[in-house]
Tab-separated table of N, CA, C and O in Angstrom:
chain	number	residue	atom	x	y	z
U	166	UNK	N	-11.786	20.448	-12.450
U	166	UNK	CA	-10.734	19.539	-12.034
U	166	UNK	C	-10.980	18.983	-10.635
U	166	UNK	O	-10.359	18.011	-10.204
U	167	UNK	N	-11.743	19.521	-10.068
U	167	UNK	CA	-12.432	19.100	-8.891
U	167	UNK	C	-12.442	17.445	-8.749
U	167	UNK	O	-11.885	16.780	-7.876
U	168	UNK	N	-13.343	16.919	-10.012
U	168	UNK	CA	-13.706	15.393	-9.742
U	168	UNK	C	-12.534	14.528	-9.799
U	168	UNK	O	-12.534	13.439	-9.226
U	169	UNK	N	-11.293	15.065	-10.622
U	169	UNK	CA	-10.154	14.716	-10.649
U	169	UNK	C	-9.151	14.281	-9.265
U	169	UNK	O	-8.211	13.497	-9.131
U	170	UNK	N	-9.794	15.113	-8.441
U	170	UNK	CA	-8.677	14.967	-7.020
U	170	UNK	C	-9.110	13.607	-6.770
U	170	UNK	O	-10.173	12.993	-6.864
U	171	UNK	N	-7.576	13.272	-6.319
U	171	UNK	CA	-7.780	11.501	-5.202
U	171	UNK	C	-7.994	11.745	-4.027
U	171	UNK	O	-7.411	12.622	-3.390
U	172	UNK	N	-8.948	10.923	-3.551
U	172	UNK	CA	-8.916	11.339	-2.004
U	172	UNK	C	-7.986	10.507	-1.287
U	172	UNK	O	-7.819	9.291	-1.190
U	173	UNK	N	-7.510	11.387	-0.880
U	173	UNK	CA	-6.321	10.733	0.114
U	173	UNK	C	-6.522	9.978	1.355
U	173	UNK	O	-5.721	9.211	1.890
U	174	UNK	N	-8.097	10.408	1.868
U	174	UNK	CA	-8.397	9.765	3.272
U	174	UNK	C	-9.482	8.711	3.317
U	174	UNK	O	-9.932	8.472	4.437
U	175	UNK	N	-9.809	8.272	2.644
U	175	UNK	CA	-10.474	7.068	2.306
U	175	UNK	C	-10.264	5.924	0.977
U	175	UNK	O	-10.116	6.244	-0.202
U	176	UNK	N	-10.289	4.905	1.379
U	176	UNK	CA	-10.287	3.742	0.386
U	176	UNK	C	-10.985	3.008	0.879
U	176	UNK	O	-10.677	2.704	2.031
U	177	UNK	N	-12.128	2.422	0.344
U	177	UNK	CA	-12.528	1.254	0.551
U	177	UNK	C	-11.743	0.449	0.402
U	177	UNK	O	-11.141	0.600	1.465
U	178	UNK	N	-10.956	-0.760	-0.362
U	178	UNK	CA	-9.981	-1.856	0.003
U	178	UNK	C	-9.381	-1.853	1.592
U	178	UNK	O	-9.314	-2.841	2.323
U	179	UNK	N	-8.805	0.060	2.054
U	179	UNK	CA	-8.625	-0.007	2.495
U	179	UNK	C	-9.701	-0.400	3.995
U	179	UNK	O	-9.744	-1.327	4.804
U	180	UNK	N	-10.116	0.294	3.877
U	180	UNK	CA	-12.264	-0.054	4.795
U	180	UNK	C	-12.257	-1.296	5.440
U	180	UNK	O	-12.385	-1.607	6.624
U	181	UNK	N	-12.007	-2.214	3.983
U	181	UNK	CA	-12.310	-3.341	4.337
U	181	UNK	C	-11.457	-4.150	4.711
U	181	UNK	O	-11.955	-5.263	4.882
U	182	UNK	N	-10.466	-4.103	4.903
U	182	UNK	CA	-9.011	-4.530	5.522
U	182	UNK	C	-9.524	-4.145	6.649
U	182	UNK	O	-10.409	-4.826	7.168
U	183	UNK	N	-9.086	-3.031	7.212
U	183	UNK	CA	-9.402	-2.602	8.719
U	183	UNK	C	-10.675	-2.994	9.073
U	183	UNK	O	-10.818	-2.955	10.295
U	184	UNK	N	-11.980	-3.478	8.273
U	184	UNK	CA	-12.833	-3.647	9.399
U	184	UNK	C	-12.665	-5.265	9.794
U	184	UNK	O	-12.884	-5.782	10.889
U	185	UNK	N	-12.272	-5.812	8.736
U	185	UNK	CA	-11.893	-7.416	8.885
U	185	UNK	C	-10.920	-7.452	9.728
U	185	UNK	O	-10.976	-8.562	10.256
U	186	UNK	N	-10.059	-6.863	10.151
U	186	UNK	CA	-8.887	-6.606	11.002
U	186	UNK	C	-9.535	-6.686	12.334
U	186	UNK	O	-9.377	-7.566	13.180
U	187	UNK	N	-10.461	-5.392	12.404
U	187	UNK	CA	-10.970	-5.517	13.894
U	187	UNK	C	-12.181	-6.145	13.919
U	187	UNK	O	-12.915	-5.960	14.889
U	188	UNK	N	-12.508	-6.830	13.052
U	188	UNK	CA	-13.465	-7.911	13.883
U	188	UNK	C	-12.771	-9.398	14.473
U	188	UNK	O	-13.293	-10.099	15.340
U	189	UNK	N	-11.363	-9.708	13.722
U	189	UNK	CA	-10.420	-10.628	14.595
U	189	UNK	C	-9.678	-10.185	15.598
U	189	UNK	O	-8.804	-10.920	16.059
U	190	UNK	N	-9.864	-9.092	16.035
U	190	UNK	CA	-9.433	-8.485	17.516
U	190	UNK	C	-10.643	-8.962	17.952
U	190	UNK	O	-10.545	-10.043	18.532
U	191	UNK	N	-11.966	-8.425	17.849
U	191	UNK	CA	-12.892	-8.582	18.467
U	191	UNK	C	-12.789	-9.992	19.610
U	191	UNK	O	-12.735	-10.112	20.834
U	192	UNK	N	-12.799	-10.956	18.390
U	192	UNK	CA	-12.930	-12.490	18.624
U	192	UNK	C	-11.828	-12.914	19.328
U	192	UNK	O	-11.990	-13.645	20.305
U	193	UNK	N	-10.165	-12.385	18.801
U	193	UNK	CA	-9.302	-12.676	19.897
U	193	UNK	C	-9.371	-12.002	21.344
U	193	UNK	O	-9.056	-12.632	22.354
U	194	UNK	N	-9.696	-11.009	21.364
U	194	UNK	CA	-10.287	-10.355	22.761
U	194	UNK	C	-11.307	-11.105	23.946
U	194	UNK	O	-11.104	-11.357	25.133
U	195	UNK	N	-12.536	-11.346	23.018
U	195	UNK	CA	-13.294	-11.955	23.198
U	195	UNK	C	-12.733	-13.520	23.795
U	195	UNK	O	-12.924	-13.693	24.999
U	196	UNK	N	-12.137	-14.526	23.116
U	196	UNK	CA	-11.386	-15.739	23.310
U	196	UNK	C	-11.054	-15.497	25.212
U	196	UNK	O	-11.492	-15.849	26.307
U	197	UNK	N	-9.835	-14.540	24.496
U	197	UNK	CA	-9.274	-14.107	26.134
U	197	UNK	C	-9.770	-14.137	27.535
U	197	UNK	O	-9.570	-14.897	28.483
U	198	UNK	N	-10.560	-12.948	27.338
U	198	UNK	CA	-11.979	-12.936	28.184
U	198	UNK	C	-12.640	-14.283	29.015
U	198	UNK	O	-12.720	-14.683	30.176
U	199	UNK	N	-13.040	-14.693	27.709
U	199	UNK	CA	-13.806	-16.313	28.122
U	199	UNK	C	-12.686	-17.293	28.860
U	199	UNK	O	-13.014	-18.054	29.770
U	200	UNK	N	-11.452	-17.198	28.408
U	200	UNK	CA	-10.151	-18.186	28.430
U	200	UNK	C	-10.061	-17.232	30.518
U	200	UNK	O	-10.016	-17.865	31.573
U	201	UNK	N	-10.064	-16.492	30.445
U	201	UNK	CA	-9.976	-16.031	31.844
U	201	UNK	C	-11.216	-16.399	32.962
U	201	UNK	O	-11.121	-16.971	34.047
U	202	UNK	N	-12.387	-15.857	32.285
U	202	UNK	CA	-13.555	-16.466	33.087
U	202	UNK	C	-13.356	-18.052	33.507
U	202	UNK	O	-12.850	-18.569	34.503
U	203	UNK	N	-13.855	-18.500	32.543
U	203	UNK	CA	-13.385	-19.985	32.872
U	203	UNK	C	-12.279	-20.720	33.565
U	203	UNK	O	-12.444	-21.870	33.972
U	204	UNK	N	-11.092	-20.034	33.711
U	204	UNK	CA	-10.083	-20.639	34.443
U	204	UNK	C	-10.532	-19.881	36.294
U	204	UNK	O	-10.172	-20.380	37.361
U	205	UNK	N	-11.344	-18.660	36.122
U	205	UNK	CA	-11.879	-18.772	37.601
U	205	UNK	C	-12.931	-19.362	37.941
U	205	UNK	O	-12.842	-19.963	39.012
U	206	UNK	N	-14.252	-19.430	37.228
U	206	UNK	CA	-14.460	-20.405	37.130
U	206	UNK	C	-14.354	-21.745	37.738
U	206	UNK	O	-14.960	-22.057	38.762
U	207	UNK	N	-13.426	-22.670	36.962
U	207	UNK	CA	-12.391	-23.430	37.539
U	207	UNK	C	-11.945	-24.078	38.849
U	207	UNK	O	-11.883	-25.215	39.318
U	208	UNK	N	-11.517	-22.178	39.413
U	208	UNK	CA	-10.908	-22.294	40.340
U	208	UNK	C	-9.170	-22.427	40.221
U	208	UNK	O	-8.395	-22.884	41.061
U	209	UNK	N	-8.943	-21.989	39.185
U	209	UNK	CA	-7.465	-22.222	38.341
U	209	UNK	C	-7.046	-21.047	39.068
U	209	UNK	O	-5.977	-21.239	39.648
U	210	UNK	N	-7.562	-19.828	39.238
U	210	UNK	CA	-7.302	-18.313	39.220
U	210	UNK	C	-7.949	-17.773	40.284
U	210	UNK	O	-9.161	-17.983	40.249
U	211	UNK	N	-7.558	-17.140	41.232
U	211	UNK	CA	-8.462	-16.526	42.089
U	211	UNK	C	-9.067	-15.203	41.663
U	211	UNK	O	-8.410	-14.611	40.807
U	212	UNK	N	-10.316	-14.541	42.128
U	212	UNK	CA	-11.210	-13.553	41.989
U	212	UNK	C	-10.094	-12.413	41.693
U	212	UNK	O	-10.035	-11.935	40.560
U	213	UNK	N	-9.174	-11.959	42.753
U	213	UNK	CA	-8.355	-11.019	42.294
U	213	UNK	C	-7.326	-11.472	41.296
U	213	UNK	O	-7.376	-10.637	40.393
U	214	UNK	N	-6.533	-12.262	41.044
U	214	UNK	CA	-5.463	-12.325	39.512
U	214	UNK	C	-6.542	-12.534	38.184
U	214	UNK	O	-6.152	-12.400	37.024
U	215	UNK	N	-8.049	-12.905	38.565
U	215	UNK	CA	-9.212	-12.939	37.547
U	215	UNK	C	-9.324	-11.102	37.095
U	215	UNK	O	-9.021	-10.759	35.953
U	216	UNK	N	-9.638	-10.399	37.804
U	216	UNK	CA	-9.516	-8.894	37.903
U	216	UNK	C	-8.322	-8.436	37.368
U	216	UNK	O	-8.219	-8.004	36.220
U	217	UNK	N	-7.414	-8.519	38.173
U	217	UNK	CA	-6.062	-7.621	37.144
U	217	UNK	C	-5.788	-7.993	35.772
U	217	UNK	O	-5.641	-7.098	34.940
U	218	UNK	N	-5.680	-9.533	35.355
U	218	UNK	CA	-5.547	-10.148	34.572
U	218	UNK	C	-6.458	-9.660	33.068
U	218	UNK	O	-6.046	-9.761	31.913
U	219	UNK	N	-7.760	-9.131	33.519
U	219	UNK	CA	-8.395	-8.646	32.991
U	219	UNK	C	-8.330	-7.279	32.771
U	219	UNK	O	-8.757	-6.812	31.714
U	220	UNK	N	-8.044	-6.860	33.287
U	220	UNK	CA	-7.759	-5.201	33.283
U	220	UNK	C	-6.767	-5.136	32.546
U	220	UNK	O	-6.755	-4.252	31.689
U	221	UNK	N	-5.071	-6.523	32.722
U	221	UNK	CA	-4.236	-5.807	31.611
U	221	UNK	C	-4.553	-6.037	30.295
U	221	UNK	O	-3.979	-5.498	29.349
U	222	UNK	N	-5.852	-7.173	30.179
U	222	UNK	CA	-6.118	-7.367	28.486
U	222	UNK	C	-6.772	-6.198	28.344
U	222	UNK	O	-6.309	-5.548	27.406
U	223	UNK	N	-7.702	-5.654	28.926
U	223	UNK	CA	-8.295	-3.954	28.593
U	223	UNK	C	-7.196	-3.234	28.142
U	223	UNK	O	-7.031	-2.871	26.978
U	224	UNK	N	-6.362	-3.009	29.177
U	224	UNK	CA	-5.490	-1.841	28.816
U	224	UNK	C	-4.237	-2.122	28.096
U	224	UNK	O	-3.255	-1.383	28.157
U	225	UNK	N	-4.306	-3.377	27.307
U	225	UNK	CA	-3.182	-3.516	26.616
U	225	UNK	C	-3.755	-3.892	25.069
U	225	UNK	O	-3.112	-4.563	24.261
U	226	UNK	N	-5.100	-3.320	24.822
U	226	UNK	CA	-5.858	-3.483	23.901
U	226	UNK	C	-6.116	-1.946	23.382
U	226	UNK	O	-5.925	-1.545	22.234
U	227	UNK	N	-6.529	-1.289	24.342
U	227	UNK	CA	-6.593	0.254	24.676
U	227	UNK	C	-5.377	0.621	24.143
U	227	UNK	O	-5.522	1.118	23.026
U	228	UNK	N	-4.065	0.558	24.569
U	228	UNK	CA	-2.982	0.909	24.035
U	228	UNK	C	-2.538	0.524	22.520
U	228	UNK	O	-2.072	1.094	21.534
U	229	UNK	N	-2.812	-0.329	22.777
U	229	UNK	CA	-2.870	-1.149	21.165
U	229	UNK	C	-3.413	-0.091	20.554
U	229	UNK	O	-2.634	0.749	20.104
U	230	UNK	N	-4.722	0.089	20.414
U	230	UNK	CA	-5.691	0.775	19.564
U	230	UNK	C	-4.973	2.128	19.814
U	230	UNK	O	-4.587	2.514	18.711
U	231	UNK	N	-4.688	2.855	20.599
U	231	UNK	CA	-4.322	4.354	20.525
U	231	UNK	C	-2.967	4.310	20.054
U	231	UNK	O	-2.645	5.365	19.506
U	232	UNK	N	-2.093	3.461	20.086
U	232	UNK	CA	-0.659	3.933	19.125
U	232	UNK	C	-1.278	3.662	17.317
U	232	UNK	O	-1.078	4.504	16.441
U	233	UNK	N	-2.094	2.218	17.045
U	233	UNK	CA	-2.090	2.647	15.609
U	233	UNK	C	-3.134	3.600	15.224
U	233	UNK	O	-3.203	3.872	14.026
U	234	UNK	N	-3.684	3.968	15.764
U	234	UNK	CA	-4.886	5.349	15.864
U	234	UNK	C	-4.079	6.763	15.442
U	234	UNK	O	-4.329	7.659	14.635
U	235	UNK	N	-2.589	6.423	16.736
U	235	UNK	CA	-1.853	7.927	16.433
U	235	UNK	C	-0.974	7.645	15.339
U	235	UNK	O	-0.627	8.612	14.662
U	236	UNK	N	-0.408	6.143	14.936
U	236	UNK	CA	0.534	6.129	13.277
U	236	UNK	C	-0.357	6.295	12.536
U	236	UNK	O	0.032	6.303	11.369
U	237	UNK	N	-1.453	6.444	12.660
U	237	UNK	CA	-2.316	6.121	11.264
U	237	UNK	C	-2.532	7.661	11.173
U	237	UNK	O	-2.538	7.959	9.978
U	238	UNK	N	-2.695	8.652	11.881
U	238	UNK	CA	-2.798	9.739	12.170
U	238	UNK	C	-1.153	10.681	11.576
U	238	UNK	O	-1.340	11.799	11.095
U	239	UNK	N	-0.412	10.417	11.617
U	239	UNK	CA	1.085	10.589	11.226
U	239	UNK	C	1.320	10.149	10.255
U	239	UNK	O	2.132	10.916	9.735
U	240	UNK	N	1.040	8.995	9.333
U	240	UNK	CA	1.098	8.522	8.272
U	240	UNK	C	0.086	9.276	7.920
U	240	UNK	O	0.697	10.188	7.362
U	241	UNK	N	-1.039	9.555	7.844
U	241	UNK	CA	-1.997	10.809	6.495
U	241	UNK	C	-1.681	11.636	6.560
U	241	UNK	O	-1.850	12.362	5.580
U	242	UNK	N	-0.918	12.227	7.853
U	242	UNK	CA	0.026	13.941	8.184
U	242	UNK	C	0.988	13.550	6.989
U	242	UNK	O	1.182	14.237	5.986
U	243	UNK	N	1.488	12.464	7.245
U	243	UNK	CA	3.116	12.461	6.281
U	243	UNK	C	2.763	12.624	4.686
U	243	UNK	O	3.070	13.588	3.984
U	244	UNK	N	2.072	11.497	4.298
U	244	UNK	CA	1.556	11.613	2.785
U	244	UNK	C	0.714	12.650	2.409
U	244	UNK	O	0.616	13.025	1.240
U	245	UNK	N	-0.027	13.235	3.531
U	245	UNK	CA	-0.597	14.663	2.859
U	245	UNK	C	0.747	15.521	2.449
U	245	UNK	O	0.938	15.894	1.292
U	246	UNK	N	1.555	15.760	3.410
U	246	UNK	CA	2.339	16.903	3.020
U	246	UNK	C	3.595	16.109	1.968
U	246	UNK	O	4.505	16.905	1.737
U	247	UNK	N	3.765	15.009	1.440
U	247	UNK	CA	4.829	14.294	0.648
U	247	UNK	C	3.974	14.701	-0.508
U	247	UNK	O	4.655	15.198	-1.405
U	248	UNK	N	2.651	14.643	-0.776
U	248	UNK	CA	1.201	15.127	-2.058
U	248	UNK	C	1.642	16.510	-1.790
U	248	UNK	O	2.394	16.616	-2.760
U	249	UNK	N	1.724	17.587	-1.220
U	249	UNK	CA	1.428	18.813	-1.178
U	249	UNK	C	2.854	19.607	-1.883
U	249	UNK	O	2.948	20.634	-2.555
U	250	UNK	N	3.794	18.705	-1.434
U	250	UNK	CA	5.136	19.217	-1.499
U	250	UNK	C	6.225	18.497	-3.340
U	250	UNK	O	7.287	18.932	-3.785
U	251	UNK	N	5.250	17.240	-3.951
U	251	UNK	CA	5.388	16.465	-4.994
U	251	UNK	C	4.632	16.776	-5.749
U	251	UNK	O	4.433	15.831	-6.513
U	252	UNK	N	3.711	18.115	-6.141
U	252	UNK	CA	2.640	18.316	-6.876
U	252	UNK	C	2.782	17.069	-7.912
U	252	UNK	O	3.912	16.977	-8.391
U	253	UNK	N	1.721	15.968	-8.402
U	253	UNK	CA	2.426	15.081	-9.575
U	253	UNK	C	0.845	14.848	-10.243
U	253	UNK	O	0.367	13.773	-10.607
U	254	UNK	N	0.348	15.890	-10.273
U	254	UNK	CA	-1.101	15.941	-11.420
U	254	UNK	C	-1.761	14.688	-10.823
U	254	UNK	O	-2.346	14.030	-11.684
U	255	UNK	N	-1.820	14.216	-9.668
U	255	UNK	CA	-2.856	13.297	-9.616
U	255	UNK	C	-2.315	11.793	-9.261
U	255	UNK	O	-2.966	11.008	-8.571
U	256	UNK	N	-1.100	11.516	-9.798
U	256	UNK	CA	-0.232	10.093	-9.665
U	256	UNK	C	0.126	10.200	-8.259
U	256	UNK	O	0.865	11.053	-7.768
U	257	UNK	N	-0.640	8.976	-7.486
U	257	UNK	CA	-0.145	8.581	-5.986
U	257	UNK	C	1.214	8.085	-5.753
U	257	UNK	O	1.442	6.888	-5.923
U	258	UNK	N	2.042	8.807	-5.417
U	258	UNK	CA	3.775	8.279	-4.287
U	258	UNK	C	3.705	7.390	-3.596
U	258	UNK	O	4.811	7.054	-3.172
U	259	UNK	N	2.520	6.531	-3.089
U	259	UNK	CA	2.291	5.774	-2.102
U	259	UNK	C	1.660	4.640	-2.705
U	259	UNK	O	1.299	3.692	-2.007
C-alpha cells in the first residue's frame, strides 16, 4: 500500500505555478532596480534616497518571501495533521 500514499508535499502543477510565479518577481524586482538606477542616473534622485530606496525594495521583497515561506510552512503543518486526523483511504480534503 506503500505506492498508494499521496504525497502531500509535492505537486508538480503545483512546481510550476510557483516557479512561473517567481520568475515574475524576478523581472518585477529587476524593473524596479533599473527604474531606480536610472532615475539617479538622471539625476532625478540623489546617491543617498538611490541607496535607501533600494534597500527598502530588498527588504520588502525579503519579507515578502519569508511570510509566504512561513504560510506555506503552516498550511502543510495544517493539511498534514487535517490527513492524519480524517484518515479517508487516500481521498484529498484539499
Amino acid at each position: 500500500k506503500a505506492s498508494e500514499e499521496v504525497n502531500l508535499y509535492f505537486s508538480v502543477p503545483a512546481f510550476v505555478v510557483l516557479f512561473r510565479e517567481s520568475l515574475e518577481v524576478t523581472i518585477v524586482l529587476v524593473i524596479i532596480i533599473q527604474f531606480l538606477t536610472k532615475a539617479k542616473d538622471d539625476g532625478t534622485i540623489s546617491e543617498a534616497m538611490f541607496r535607501r530606496l533600494r534597500r527598502e525594495v530588498y527588504i520588502g521583497a525579503s519579507v515578502g518571501f519569508l511570510c509566504c515561506l512561513f504560510l506555506g510552512i503552516g498550511f502543510l503543518a495544517v493539511a498534514s495533521l487535517a490527513r492524519g486526523l480524517f484518515k479517508c483511504d487516500g481521498l484529498l480534503i484539499f
